[in-house]
C-alpha atoms as one frame of an Amber mdcrd trajectory, in Angstrom:
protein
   0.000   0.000   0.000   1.853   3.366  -0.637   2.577   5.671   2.021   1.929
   9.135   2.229   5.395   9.975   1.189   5.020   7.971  -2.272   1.519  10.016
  -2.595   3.574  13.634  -2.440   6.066  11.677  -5.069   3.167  11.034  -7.344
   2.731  13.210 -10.302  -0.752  13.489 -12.642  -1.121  15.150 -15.799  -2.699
  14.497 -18.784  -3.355  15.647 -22.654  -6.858  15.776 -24.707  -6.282  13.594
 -27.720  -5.605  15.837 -30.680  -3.864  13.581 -32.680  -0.208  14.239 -33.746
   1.637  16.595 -31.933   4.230  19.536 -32.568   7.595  21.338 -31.474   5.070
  23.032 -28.934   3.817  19.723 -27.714   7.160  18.819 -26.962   9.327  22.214
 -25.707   5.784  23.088 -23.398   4.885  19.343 -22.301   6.856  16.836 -23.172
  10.146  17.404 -22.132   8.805  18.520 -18.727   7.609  14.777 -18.797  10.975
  13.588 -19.688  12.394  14.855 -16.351   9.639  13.993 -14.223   9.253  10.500
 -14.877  12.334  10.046 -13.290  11.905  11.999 -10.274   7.872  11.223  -9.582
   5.931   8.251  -9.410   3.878   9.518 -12.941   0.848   8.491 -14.426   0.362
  10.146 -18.120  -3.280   9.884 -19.152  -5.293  10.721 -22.519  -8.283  12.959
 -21.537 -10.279  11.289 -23.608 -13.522  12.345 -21.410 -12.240  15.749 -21.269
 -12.208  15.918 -25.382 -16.144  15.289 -25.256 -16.350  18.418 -23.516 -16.227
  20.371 -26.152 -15.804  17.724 -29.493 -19.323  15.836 -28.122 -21.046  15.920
 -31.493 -18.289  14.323 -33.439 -16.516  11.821 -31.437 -15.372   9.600 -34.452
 -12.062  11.230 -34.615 -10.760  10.666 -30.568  -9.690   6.783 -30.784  -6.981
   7.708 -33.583  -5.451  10.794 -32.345  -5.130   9.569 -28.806  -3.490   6.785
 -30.906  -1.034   8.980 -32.734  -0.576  11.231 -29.662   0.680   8.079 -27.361
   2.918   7.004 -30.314   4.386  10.358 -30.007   4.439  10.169 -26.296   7.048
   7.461 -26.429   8.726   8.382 -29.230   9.866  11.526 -27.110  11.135   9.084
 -24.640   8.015   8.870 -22.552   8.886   5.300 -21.105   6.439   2.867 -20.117
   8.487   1.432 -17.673   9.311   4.850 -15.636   5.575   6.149 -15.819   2.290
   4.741 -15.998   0.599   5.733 -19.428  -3.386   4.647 -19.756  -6.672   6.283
 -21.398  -9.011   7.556 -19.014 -12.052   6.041 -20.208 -10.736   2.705 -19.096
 -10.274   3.867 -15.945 -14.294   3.765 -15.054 -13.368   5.057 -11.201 -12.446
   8.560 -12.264 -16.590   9.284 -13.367 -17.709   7.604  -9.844 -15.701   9.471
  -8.001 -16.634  13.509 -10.641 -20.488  11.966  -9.987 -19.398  11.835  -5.669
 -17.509  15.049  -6.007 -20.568  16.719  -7.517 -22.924  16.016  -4.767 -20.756
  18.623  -2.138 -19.132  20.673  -4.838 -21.162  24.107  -4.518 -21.790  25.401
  -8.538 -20.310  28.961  -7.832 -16.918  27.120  -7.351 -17.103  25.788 -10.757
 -18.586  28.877 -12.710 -16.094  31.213 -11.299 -12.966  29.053 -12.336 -11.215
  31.763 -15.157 -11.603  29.414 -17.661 -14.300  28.437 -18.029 -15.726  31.714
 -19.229 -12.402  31.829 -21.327 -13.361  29.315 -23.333 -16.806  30.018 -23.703
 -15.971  33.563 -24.839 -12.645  31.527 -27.502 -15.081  28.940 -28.881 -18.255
  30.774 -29.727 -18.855  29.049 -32.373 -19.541  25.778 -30.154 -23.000  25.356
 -28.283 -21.049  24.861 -24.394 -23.994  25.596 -22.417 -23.701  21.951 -21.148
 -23.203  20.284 -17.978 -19.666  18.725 -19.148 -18.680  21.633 -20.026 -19.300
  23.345 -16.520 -18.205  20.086 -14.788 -15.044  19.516 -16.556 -12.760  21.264
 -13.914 -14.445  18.755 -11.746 -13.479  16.113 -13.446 -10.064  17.336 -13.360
 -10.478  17.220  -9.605 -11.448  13.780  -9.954  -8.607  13.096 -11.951  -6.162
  14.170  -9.751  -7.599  13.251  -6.404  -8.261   9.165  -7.496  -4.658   8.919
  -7.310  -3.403  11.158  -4.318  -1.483  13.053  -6.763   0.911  15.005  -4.541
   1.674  17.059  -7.469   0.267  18.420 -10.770   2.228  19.870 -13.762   0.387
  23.046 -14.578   0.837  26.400 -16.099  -0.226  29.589 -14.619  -2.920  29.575
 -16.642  -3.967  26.394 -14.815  -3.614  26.728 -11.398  -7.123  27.689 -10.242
  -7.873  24.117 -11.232  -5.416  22.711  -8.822  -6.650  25.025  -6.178 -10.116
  24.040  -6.856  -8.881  20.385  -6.475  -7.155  21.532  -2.726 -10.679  23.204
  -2.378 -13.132  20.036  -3.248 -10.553  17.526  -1.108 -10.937  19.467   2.116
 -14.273  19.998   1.688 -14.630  15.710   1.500 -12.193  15.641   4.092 -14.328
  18.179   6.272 -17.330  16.761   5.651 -16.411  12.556   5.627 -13.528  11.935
   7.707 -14.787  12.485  10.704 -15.459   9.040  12.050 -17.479   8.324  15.530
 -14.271   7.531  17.568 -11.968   9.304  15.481  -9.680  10.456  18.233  -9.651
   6.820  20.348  -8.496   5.917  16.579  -5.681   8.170  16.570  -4.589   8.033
  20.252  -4.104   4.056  18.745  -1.937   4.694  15.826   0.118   6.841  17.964
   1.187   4.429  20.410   2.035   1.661  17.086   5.134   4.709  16.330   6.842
   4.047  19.596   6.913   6.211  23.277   9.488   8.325  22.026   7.844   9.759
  18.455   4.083   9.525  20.366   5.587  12.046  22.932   7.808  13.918  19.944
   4.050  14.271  18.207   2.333  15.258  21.083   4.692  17.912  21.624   4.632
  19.174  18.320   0.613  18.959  17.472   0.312  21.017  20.925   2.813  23.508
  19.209   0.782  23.864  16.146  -2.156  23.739  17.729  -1.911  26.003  19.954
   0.603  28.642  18.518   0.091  28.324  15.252   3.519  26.905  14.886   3.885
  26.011  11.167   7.633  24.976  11.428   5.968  22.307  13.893   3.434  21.205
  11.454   6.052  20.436   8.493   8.647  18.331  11.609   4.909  16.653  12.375
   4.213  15.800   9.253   7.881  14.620   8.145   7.855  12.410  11.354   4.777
  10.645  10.385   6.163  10.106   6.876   9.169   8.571   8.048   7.165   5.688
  10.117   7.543   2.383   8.607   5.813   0.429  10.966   1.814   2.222  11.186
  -0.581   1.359   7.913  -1.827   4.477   5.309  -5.039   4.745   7.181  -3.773
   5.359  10.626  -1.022   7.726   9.070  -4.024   9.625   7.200  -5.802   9.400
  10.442  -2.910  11.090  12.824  -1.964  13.522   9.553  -5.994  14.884  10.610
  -5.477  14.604  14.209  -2.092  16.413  13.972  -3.687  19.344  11.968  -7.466
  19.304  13.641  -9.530  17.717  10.962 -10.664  14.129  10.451  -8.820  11.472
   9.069  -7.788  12.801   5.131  -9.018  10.602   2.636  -8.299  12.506  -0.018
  -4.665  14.528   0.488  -4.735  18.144  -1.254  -2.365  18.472  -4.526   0.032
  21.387  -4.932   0.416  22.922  -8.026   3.790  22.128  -9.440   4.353  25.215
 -11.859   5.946  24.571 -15.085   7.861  26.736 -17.249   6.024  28.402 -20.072
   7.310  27.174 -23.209   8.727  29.473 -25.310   8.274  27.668 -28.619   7.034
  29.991 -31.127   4.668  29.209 -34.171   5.984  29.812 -37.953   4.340  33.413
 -37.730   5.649  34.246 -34.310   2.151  33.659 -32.346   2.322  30.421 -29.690
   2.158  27.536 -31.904  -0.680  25.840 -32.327  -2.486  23.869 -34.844  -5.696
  26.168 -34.964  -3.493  28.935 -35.754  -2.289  26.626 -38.444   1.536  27.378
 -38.027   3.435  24.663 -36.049   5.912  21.882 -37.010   4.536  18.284 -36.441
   7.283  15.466 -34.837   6.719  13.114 -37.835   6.904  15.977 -40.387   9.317
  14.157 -43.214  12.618  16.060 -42.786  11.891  17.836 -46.352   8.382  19.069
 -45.341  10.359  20.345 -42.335  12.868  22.216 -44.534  11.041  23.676 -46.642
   8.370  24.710 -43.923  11.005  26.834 -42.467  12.640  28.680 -45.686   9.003
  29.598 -46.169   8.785  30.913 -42.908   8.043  34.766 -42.552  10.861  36.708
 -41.481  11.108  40.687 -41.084   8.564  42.570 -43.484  11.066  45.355 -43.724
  13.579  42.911 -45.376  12.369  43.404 -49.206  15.309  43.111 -50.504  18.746
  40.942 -49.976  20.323  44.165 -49.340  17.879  45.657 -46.599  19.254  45.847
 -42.891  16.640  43.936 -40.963  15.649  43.985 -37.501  15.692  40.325 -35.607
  13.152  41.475 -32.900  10.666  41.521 -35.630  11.388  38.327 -36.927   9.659
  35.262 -35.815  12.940  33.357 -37.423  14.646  35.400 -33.985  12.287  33.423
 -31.347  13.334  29.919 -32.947  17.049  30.856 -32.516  16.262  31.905 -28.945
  15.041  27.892 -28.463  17.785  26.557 -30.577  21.144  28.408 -31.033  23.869
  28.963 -28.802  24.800  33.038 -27.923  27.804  32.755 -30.587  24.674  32.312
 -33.287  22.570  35.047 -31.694  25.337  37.276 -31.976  25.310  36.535 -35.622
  22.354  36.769 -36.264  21.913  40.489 -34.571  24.957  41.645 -36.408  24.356
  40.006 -39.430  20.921  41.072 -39.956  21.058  44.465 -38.668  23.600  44.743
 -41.534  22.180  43.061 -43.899  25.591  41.126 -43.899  23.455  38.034 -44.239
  20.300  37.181 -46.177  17.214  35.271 -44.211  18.148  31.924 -46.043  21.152
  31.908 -44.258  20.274  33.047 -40.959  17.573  30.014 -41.277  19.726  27.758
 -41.644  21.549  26.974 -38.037  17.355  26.614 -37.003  16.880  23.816 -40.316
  19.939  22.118 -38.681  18.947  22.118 -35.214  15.092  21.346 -35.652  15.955
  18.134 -37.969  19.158  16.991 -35.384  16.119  17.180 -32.461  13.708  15.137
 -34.619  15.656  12.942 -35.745  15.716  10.061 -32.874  12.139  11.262 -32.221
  10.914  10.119 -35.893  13.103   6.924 -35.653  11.666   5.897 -32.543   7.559
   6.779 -34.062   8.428   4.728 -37.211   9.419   1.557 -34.613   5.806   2.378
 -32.847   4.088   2.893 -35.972   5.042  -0.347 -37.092   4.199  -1.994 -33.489
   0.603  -1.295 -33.081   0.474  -3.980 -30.737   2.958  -3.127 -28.624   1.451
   0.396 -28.114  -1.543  -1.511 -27.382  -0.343  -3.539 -24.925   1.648  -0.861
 -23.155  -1.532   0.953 -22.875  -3.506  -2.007 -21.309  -0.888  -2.520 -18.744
  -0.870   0.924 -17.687  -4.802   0.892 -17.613  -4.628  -2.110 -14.943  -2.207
  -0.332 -13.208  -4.096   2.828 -12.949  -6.890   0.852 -12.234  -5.756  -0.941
  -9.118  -4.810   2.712  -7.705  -8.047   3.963  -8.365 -10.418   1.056  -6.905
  -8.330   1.270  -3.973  -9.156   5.313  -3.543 -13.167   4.561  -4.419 -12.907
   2.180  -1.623 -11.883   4.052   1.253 -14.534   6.961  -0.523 -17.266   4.716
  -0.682 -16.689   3.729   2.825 -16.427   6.968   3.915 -19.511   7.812   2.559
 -21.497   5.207   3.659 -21.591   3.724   0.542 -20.581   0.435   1.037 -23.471
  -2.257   0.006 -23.899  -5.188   2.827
């Protein structure tokens, strides 16, 4: 059974399935992945549920880009045996526990989350007045919360999802783990860590408790961690006792904040396929090159001969991703004096953009021609989630006196 500690080691996130993905995939997403999976316990999910949301009258399209999006999940290096990749429509748990979640989650909590007017306001053109649509933060929630995700890759623009989350899990905490003989419970588990720690613990919950003490909550709550020797539910148990709620059944996430990529599109706005100006991973290397000496570059730059200036040039963002400051010093001298043309100041990007995709494609072409392999990667990771995620509706259902005799 994990511990508490492995829970704060576990990291959630997930992607919508929108088939193949681009350089802004993998500078904004991916390669935050790629260090995470070895420093978290991960699970990597495709939101297929969360696609419905706004694709529900034209599903037919979700089974092959999640698909091609998992095929370029591990051709980035994603690997199967470091994280736990699985769809999360298999994973049946995660709509029990948004259906649970909805019963105590008040609605002013979900229609003041910022984006979910954002995204009315962006996709106009859609019909979202729907209950999924409104719920889907919730679902998020859900998401995180059915496997004790201790943290959750976001952006900025994200965050008020994760703090909904911390919102929705102390509000089940508040509200379910308060059991009859809660502290006789407690008192229990303390004694099963030893006279020395109990007394250590009682001294610091008093401290906390009673000043306020927060430096004595975090030496609390690292003791309890370190204990081998009491089971999850009596170290969720003290974990409430220690801060004066009931037992937590469902631990609060914190927001781990990414960096914002700073992969530009083709015209200099954030790439992005509805924008219509990104670079896919499996691009073939001559769709690639000649994407990019097509590329816009300064509108002042008629001629071979005018000076340019490399601030206005969306070829200036890609070197600022790819080249070293040797390169950006030629560039800024070179095209301020129109000492080189935009060919060749496109060129050290062509290099650098094919040398990254490179492994990338070789690795999709050994997937591609594996479909049962990425098949049964996905099933195992499925089961796995699944295990994690009957074992959370459990301890729910029980604490909501749900449990059929």
């Amino acid at each position: 059974m994990a511990s508490v500690s492995t829970q704060h080691a576990r990291v959630l996130s997930g992607m919508r399935p929108t088939g193949r993905l681009h350089l802004g995939h993998y500078h904004g997403v991916l390669k935050n992945w790629l260090e995470l999976q070895h420093e978290y316990e991960c699970f990597f999910f495709v939101a297929d549920w969360h696609a419905l949301t706004t694709q529900y009258e034209d599903p037919t399209g979700i089974p092959d880009s999640a698909r091609d999006m998992v095929i370029d999940w591990l051709a980035a290096g994603i690997n199967p045996g470091s994280a736990t990749l699985f769809v999360q429509s298999r994973v049946p748990e995660h709509a029990e526990l948004h259906l649970l979640l909805s019963m105590i989650t008040p609605l002013g909590w979900l229609e003041r989350v910022p984006t979910y007017k954002d995204q009315q306001e962006k996709l106009k053109e859609m019909d979202l007045s729907t209950y999924g649509f409104l719920g889907y933060p919730l679902l998020q929630s859900a998401d995180i919360l059915i496997y004790k995700a201790g943290q959750v890759p976001v952006g900025e623009d994200q965050v008020a999802h994760v703090e909904l989350t911390r919102e929705v899990a102390r509000r089940f905490n508040h509200i379910y783990g308060r059991e009859p003989d809660f502290a006789d419970k407690a008192e229990e588990a303390k004694k099963k860590m030893g006279k020395k720690n109990a007394k250590l613990f009682d001294s610091l919950k008093r401290r906390y408790q009673e000043q306020g003490d927060q430096e004595a909550l975090e030496v609390a709550r690292a003791l309890l961690e370190g204990q081998g020797n009491i089971t999850l539910s009596d170290r969720e148990r003290l974990f409430g006792y220690l801060e004066g709620s009931g037992r937590i059944i469902l631990p609060e996430p914190q927001a781990l904040l990414t960096k914002a990529s700073k992969m530009p599109g083709l015209d200099g706005q954030k790439m992005s396929k509805s924008y219509n100006n990104t670079i896919a991973l499996r691009d073939a290397p001559a769709e690639v090159e000649k994407t990019l000496r097509t590329m816009p570059t300064d509108p002042a730059r008629v001629r071979r001969t005018d000076p340019g200036d490399p601030e206005k040039c969306p070829v200036w963002q890609f070197h600022q991703v790819y080249s070293d400051d040797s390169v950006h010093e030629w560039v800024q001298q070179g095209c301020r004096s129109a000492g080189i043309g935009c060919l060749e100041c496109k060129q050290p990007i062509i290099d650098a953009v094919l040398a990254e995709l490179a492994p990338i494609q070789e690795r999709a072409r050994e997937y591609e021609a594996q479909p049962d392999l990425v098949r049964s990667i996905l099933n195992e990771g499925c089961e796995k989630a699944r295990d994690v995620a009957r074992e959370t509706m459990e301890e729910v259902r029980h604490a909501m006196s749900l449990v059929m005799f």
